[in-house]
Short mmCIF file of C-alpha atoms and ligand atoms in Angstrom, two decimals:
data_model
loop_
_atom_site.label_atom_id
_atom_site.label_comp_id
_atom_site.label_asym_id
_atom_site.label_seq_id
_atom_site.Cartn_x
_atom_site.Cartn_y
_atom_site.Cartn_z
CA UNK T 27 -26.19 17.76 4.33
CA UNK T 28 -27.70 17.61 7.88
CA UNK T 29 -27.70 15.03 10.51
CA UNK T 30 -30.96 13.39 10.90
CA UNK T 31 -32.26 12.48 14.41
CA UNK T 32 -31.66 8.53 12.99
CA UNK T 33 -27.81 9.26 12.51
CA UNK T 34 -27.66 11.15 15.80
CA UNK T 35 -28.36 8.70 17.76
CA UNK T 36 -26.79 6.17 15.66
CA UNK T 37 -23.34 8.16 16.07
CA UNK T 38 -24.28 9.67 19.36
CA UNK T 39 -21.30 7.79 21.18
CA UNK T 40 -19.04 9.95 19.06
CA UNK T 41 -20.63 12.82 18.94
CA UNK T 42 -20.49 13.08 22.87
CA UNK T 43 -16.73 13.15 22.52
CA UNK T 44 -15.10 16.54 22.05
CA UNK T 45 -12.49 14.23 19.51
CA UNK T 46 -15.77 14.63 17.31
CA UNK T 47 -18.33 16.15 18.13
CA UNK T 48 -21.63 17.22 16.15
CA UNK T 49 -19.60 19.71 13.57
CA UNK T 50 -16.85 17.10 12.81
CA UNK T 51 -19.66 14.11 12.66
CA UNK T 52 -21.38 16.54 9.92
CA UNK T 53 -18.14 16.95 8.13
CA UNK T 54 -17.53 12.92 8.10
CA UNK T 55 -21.09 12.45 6.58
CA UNK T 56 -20.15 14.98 4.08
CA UNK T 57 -17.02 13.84 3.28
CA UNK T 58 -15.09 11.12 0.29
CA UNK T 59 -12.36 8.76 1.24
CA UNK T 60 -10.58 6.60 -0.87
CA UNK T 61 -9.20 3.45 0.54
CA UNK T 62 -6.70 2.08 -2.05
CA UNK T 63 -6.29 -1.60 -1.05
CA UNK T 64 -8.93 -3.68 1.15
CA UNK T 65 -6.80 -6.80 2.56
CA UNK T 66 -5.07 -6.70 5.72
CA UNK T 67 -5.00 -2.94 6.38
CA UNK T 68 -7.91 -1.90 4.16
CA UNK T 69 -10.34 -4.56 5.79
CA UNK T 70 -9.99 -2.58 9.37
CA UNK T 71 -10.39 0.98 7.99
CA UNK T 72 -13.00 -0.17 5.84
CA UNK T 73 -14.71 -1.31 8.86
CA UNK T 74 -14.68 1.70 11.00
CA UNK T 75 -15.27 4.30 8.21
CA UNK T 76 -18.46 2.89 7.27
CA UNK T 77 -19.14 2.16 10.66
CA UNK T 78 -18.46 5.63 11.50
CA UNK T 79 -20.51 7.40 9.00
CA UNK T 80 -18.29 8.77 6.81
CA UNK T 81 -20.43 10.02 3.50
CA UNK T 82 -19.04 8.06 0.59
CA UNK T 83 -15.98 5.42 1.05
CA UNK T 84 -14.19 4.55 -2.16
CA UNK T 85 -12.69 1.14 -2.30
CA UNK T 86 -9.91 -0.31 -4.93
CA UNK T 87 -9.27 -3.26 -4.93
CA UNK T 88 -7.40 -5.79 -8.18
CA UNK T 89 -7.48 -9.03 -5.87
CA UNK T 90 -10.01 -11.84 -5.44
CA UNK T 91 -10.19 -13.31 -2.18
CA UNK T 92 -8.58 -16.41 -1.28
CA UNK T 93 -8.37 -18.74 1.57
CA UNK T 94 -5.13 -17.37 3.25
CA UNK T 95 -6.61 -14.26 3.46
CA UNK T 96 -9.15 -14.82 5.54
CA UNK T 97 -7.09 -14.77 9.17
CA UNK T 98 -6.20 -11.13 8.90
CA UNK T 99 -8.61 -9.45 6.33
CA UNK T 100 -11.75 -9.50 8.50
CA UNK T 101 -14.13 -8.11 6.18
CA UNK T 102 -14.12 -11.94 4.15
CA UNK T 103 -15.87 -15.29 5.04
CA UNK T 104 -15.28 -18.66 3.56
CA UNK T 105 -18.19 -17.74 1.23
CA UNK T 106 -16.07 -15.10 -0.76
CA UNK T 107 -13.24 -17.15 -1.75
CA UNK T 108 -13.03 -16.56 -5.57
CA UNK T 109 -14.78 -13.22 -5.14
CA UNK T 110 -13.21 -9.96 -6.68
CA UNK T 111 -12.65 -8.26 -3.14
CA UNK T 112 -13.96 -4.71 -4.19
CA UNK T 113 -17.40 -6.81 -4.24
CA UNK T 114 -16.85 -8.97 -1.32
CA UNK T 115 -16.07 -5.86 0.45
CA UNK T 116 -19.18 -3.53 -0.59
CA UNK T 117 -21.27 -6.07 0.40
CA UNK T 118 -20.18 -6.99 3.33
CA UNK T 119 -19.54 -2.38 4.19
CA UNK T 120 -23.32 -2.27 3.21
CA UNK T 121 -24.39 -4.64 5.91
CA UNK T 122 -22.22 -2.66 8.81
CA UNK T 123 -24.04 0.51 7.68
CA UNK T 124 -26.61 0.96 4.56
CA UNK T 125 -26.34 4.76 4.90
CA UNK T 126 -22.80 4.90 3.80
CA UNK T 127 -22.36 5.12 -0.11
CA UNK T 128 -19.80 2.84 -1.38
CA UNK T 129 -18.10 3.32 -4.37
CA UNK T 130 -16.02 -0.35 -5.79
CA UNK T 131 -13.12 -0.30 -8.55
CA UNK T 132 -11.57 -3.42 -10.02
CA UNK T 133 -8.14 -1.07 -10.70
CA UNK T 134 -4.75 -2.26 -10.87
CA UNK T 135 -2.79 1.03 -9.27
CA UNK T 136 -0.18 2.18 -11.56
CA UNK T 137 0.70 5.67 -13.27
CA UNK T 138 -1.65 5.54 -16.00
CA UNK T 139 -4.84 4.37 -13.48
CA UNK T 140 -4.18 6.20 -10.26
CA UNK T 141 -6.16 9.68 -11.27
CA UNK T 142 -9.26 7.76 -12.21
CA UNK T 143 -8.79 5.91 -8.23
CA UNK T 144 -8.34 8.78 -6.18
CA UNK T 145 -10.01 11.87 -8.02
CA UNK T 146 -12.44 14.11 -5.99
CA UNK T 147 -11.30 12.22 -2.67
CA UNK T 148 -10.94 14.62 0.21
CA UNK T 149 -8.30 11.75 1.84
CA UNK T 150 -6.72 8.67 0.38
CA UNK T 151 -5.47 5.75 2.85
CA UNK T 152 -3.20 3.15 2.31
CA UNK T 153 -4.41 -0.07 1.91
CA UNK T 154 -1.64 -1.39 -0.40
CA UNK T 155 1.08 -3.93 -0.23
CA UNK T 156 3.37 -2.79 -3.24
CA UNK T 157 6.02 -0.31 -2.81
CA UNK T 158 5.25 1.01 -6.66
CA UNK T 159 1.59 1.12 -6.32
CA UNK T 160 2.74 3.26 -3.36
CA UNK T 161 4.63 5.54 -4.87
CA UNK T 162 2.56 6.37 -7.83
CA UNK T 163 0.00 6.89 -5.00
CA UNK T 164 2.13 9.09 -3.16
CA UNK T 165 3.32 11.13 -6.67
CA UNK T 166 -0.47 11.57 -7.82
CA UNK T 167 -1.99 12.57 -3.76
CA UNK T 168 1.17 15.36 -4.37
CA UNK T 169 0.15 16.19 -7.84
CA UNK T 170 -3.57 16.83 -7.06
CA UNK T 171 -2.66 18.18 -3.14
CA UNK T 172 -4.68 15.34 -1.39
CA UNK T 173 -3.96 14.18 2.02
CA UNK T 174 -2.19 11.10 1.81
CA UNK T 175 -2.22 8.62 4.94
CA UNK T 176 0.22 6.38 4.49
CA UNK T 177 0.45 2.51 6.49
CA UNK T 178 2.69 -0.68 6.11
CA UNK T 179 2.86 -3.59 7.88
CA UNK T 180 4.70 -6.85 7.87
CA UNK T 181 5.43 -9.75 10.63
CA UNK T 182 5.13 -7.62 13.86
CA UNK T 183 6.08 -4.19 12.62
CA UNK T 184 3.80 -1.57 11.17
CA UNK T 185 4.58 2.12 10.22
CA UNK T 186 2.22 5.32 9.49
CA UNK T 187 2.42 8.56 8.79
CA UNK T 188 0.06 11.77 7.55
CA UNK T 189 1.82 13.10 4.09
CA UNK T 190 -0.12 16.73 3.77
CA UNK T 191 1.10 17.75 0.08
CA UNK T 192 3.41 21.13 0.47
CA UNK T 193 3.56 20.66 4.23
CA UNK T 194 4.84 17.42 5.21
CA UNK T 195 7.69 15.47 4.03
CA UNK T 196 6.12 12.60 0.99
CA UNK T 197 6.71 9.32 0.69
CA UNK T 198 9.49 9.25 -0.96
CA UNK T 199 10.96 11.38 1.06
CA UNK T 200 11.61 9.42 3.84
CA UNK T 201 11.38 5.83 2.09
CA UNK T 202 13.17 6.76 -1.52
CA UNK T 203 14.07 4.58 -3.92
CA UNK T 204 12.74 1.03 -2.86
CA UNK T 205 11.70 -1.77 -5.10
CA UNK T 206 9.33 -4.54 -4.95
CA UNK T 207 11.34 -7.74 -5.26
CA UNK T 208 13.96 -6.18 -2.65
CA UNK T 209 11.36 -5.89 -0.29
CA UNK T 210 10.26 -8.70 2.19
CA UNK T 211 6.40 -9.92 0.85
CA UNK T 212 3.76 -10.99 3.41
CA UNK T 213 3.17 -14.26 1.17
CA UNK T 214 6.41 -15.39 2.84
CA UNK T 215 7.22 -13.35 5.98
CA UNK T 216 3.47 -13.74 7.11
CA UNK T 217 2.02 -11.09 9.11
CA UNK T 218 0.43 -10.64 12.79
CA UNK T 219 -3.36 -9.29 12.31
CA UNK T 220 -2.65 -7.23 15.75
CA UNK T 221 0.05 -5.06 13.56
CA UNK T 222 -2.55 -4.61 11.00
CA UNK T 223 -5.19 -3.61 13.34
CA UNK T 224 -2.87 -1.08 15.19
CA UNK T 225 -1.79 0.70 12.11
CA UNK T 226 -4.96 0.77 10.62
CA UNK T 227 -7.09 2.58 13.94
CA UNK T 228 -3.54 4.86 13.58
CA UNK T 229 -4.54 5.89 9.97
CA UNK T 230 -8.39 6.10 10.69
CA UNK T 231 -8.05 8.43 13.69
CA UNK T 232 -5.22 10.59 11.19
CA UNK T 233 -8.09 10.62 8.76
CA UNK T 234 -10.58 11.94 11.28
CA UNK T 235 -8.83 14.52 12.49
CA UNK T 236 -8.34 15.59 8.72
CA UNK T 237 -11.75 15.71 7.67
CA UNK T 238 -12.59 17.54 10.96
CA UNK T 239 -10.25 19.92 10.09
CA UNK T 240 -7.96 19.19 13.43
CA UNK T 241 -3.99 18.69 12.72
CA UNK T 242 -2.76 15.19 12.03
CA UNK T 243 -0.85 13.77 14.82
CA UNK T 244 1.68 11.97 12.35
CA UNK T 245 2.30 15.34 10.29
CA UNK T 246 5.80 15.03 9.80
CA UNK T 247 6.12 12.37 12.35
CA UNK T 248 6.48 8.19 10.97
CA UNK T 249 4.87 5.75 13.80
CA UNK T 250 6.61 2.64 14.24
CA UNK T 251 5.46 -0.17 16.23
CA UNK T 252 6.24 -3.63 16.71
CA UNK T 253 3.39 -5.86 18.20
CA UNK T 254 6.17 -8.71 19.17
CA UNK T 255 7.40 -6.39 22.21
CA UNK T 256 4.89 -3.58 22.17
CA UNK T 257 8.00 -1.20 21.54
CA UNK T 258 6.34 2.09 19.50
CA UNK T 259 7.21 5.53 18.97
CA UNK T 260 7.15 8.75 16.63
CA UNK T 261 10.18 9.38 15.32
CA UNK T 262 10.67 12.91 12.71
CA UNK T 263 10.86 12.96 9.52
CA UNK T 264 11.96 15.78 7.86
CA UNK T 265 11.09 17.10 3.58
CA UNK T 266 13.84 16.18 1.63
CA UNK T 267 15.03 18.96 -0.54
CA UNK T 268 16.39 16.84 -3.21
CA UNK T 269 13.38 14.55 -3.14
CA UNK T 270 11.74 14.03 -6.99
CA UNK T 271 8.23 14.30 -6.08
CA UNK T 272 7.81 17.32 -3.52
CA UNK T 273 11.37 18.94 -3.55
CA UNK T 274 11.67 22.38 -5.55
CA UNK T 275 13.13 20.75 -8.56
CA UNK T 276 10.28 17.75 -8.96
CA UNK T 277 8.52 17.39 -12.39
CA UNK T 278 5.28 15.08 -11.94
CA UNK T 279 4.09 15.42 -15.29
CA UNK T 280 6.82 12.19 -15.87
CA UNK T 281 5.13 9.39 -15.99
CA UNK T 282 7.62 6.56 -14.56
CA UNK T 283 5.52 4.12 -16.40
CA UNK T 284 6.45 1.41 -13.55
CA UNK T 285 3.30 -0.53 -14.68
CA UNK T 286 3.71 -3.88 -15.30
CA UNK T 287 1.67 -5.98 -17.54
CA UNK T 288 2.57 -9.34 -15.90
CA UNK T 289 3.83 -9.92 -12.43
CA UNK T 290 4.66 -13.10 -10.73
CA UNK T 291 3.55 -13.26 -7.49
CA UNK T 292 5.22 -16.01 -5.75
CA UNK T 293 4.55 -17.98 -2.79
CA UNK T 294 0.24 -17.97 -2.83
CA UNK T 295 -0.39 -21.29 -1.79
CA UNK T 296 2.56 -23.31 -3.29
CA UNK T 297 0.82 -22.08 -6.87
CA UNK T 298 2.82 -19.67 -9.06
CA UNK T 299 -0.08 -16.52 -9.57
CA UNK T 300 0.64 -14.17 -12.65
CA UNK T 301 -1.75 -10.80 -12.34
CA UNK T 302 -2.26 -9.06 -15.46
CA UNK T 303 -2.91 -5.61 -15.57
CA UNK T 304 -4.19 -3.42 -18.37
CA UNK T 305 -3.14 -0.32 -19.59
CA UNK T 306 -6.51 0.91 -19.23
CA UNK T 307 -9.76 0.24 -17.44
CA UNK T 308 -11.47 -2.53 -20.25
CA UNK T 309 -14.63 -1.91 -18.43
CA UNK T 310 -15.10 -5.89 -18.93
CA UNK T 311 -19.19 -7.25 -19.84
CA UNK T 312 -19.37 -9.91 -17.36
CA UNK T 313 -22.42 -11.13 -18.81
CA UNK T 314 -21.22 -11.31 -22.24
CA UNK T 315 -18.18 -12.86 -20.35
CA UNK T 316 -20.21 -15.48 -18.53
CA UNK T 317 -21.90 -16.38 -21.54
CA UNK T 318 -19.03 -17.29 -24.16
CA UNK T 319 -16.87 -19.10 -21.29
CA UNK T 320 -20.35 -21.32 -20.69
CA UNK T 321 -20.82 -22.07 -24.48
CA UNK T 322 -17.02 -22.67 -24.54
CA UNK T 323 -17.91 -25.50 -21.61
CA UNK T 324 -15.75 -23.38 -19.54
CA UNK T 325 -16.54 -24.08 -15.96
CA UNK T 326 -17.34 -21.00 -13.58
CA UNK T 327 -16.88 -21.57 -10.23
CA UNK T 328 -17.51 -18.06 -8.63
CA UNK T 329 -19.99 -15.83 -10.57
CA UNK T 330 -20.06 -11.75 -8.81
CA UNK T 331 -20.87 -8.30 -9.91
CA UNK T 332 -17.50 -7.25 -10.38
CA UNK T 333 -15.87 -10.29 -11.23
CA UNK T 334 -15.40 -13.93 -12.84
CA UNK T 335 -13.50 -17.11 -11.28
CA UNK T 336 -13.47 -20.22 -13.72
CA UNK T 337 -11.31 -23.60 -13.94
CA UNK T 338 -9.34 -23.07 -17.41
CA UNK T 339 -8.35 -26.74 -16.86
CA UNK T 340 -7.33 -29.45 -13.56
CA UNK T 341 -4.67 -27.32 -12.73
CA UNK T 342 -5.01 -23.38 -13.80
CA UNK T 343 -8.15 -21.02 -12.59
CA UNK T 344 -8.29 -17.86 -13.70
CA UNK T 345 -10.41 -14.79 -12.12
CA UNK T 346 -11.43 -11.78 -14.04
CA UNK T 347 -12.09 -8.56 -12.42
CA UNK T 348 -14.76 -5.48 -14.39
CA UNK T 349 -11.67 -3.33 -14.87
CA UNK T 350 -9.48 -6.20 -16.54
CA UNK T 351 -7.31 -6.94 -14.12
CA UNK T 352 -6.88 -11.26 -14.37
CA UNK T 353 -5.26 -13.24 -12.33
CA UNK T 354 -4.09 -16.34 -13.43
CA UNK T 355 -3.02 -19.35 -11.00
CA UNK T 356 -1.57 -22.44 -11.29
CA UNK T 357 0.16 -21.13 -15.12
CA UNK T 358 3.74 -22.36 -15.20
CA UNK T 359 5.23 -19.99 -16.73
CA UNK T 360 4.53 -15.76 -17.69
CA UNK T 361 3.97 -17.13 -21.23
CA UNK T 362 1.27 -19.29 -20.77
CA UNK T 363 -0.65 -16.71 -18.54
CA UNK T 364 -0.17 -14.09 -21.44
CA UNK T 365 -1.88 -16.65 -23.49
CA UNK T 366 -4.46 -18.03 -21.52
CA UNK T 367 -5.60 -13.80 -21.14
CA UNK T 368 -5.29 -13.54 -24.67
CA UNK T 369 -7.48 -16.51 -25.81
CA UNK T 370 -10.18 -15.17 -23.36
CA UNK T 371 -10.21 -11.19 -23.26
CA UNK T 372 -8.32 -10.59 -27.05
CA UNK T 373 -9.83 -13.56 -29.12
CA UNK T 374 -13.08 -14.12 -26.82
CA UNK T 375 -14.65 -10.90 -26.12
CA UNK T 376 -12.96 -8.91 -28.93
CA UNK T 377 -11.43 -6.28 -26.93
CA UNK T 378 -8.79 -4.29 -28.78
CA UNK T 379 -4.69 -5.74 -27.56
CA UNK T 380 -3.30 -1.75 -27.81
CA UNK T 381 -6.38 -1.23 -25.05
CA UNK T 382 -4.15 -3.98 -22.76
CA UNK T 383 -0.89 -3.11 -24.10
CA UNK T 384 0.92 -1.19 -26.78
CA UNK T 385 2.75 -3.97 -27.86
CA UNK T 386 0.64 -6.69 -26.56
CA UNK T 387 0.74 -8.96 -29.54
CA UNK T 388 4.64 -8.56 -29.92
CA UNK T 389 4.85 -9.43 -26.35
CA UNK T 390 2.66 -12.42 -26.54
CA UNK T 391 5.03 -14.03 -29.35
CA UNK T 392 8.59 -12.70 -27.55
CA UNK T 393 7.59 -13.76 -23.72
CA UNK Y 21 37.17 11.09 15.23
CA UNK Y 22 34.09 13.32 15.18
CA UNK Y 23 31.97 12.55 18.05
CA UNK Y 24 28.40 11.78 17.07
CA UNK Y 25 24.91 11.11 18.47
CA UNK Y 26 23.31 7.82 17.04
CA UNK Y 27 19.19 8.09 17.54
CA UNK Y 28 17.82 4.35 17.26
CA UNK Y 29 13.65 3.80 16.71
CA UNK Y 30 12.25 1.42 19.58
CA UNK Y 31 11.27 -1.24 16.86
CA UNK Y 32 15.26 -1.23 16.25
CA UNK Y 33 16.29 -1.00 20.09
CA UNK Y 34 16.55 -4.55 20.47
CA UNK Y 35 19.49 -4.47 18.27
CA UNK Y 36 21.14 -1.90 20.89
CA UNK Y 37 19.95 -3.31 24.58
CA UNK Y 38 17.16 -1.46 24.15
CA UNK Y 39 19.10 1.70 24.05
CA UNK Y 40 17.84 4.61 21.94
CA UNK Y 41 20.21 7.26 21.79
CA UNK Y 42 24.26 6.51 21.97
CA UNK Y 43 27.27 9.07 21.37
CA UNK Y 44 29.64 7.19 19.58
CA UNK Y 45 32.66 8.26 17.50
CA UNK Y 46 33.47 7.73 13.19
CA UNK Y 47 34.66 9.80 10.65
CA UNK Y 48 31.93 8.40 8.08
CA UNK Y 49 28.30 6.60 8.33
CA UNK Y 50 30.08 2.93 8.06
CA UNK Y 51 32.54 3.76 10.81
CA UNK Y 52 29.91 4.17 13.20
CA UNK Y 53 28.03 1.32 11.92
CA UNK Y 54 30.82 -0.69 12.99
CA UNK Y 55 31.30 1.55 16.07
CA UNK Y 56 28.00 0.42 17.32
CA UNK Y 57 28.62 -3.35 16.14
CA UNK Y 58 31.57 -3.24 18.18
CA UNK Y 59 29.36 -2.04 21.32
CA UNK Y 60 26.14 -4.52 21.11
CA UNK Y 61 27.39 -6.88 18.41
CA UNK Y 62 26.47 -8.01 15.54
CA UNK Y 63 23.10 -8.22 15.40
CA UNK Y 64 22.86 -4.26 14.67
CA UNK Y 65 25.25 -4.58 11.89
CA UNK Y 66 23.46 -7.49 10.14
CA UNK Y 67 20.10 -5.36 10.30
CA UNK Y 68 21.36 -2.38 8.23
CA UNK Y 69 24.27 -4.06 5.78
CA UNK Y 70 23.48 -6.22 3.45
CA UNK Y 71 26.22 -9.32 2.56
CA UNK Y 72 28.11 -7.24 -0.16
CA UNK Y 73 28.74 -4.47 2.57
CA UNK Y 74 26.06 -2.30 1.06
CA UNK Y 75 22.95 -0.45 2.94
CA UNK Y 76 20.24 -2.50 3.01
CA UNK Y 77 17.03 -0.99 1.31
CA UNK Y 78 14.86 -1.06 3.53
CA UNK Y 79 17.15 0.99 5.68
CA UNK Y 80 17.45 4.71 5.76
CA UNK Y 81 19.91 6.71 7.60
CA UNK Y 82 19.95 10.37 7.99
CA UNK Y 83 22.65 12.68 8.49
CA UNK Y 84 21.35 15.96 10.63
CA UNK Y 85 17.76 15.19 9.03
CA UNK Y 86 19.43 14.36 5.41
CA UNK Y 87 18.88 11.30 3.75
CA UNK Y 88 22.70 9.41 3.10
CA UNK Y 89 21.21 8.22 -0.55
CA UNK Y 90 21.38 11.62 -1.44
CA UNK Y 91 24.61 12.38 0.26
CA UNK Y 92 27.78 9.80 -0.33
CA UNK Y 93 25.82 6.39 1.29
CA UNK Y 94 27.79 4.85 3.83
CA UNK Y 95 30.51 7.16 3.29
CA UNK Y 96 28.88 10.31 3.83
CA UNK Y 97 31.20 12.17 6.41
CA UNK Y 98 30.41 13.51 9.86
CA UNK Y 99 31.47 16.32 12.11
CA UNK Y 100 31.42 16.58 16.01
CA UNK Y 101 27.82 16.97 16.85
CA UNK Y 102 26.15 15.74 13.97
CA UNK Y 103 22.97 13.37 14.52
CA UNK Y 104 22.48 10.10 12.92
CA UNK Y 105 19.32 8.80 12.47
CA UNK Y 106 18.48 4.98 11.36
CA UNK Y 107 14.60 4.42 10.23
CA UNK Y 108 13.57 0.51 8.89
CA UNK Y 109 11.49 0.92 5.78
CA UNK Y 110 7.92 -0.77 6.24
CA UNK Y 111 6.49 -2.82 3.44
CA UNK Y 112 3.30 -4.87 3.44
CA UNK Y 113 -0.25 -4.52 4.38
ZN1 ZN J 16 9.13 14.18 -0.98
#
């Protein structure tokens, strides 16, 4: 598709610059990215995408918003607490530029849902704050050869690099064999919105020069920086031959299954927060929804398009996202969360357990 | 001893007086771990080990571009010449 005299001068401080220029403007208005993750990373790149023109930005995102989001994750005002943030977000993309097509997902990332996230994207960015959703990013953006820019931040450090599938070294390649709970959580650590902001213009400029067809600066290269003392630099990375997603002896039809139906996410306010996430999408009727939990005298504090936020009781709210995806806080304990989804998506709304789990039933009475 | 060259990333420097690149000597990954303790003190050592003596995670160290968790961990051996690079895993966003 061509320019039109609107969206040259609306871009025309780009297209001056050789970095862009009228070709590579043409190929961003043309092109698909998939942001996995819109919170601290995801809000900035978000931002500068769509304000940049690119043709159709994907966003996935489980969460809902919440209060102590808010000082880093600059897409959200106080008006979205309670809102899934795929919707906060689209709304609030669609304001910096109508023109840009927008594409929301409720998804929980995981094995069995990451094809359906990033399919038909000509670059996927890192958005995420889990070292698994990460990795089954990384293994699928191998599997289906799509550029891969990869970001992380926490405190004052941040990291980035380009992973080019059959080029460059993947991700776990150079950060193999990590696991959540070993790994420090911004819930507790806290993080420095100048981090985020620096590693997210790093990955935004990477994914420029990709859809422009230019080499990646970070192609085999990890940027480090640390906002506390403004140290930075590139340091090599190099393919790992033995690595079991892009060495020679990788088999990515294995599934590693590292999809968790409950997780307990600690440290969200002083509130315990379970997230449940179901084997597949359950495509969730939020009218229907809205309508039993109101007969039921359920109060619903935050109504959206993509999502649900009620008061179960004084002390537990629960949001539901289209996709599933519920997140439960204030439960005391894994058991009670299980139940509190099953009362309203199993018994409620009728939706099939095996759709949620294999053995959800057997885990309900076990847990 | 082999005689090896240690390459530090700025966002670790602090831990070496800012220095990024020392030749130090050790027969294995942990001897020059505590090689390079013994130079800038502790501080280096407690970034990378872990209280059972183990690699932390969120640390990897390559041997002449090879990551040690496919070699023998800390006790992956060295030779004259060989480059040792430490790189802090990044979580978050
Ligand atoms: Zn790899």
């Amino acid at each position: 598709m061509e320019l039109s005299d609107a969206e040259i001068e609306r871009y025309s401080r780009q297209i001056v610059m050789d970095e862009i220029g009228f070709e590579g403007q043409q190929k961003l208005k043309n092109a698909r990215v998939t942001v996995i993750g819109v919170g601290g990373l995801g809000s900035p790149i978000t931002q500068q995408l769509v304000a940049m023109g690119i043709g159709t930005v994907r966003i996935v995102d489980r969460d809902v918003v919440e209060i102590s989001n808010l000082h880093r994750q600059v897409l959200y005002g106080d008006e979205d607490v309670g809102l899934s943030k795929a919707e906060a977000a689209h709304d609030r993309l669609k304001r910096i530029n109508p023109k840009v097509m927008i594409e929301p997902l409720t998804l929980s990332i995981n094995d069995d849902t990451v094809d359906e996230a990033i399919n038909n994207s000509d670059v996927v960015i890192d958005g995420l704050d889990s070292v698994s959703a990460r990795y089954s990013i990384n293994r699928a953006c191998v599997r289906l050869k799509i550029p891969y820019i990869f970001g992380s931040a926490i405190v004052t450090t941040g990291s980035s690099t380009s992973i080019i599938p059959g080029k460059t070294p993947c991700l776990e390649c150079f950060q193999p064999a990590l696991k959540d709970d070993e790994m420090p959580k911004c819930g507790t650590e806290g993080v420095h919105p100048a981090i985020l902001t620096t590693v997210s213009s790093v990955q935004v400029s990477e994914a420029i020069r990709i859809i422009i067809g230019k080499e990646p600066n970070l192609a085999n290269k990890l940027f480090l920086a640390d906002v506390a003392n403004l140290d930075y630099d590139k340091v090599k990375i190099i393919k790992q031959l033995k690595c079991n997603v892009c060495g020679p002896d990788a088999d990515l039809t294995i599934k590693k299954s590292k999809r968790k139906l409950i997780e307990d996410i600690c440290g969200r306010e002083g509130k315990s927060v379970h997230i449940i996430s179901p084997k597949e999408n359950l495509e969730i009727n939020l009218d229907k929804l809205n309508n039993i939990l109101e007969n039921d005298n359920l109060e619903i504090i935050r109504k959206g398009e993509l999502g649900t936020t009620l008061n179960y009781n004084e002390k537990i709210t629960v949001s539901i996202v289209t996709s599933g995806v519920s997140i439960i806080v204030g439960a005391l304990e894994e058991k009670r969360a299980l139940e509190i989804f099953s009362e309203i998506i199993i018994n409620k709304l009728k939706i099939n357990p095996e759709k949620v789990h294999n053995e959800f039933q057997k885990l309900l009475k076990v847990n | 001893m082999a005689e090896v060259k240690v390459l530090i990333p700025a966002v670790m420097s602090s831990s070496t007086n800012g220095e990024r690149e020392v030749d130090v000597n050790g027969n294995t990954v942990i001897e020059v771990i505590d090689e390079l303790s013994k130079k800038y003190g502790e501080d280096f050592k407690n970034k990378v080990i872990d209280n059972s003596g183990n690699l932390k995670p969120i640390i990897n160290v390559y041997v002449n571009d090879e990551n040690i968790k496919f070699l023998e961990d800390l006790h992956t051996k060295l030779k004259d010449k060989d480059e040792i690079l430490f790189l802090p895993a990044v979580s978050g966003g």
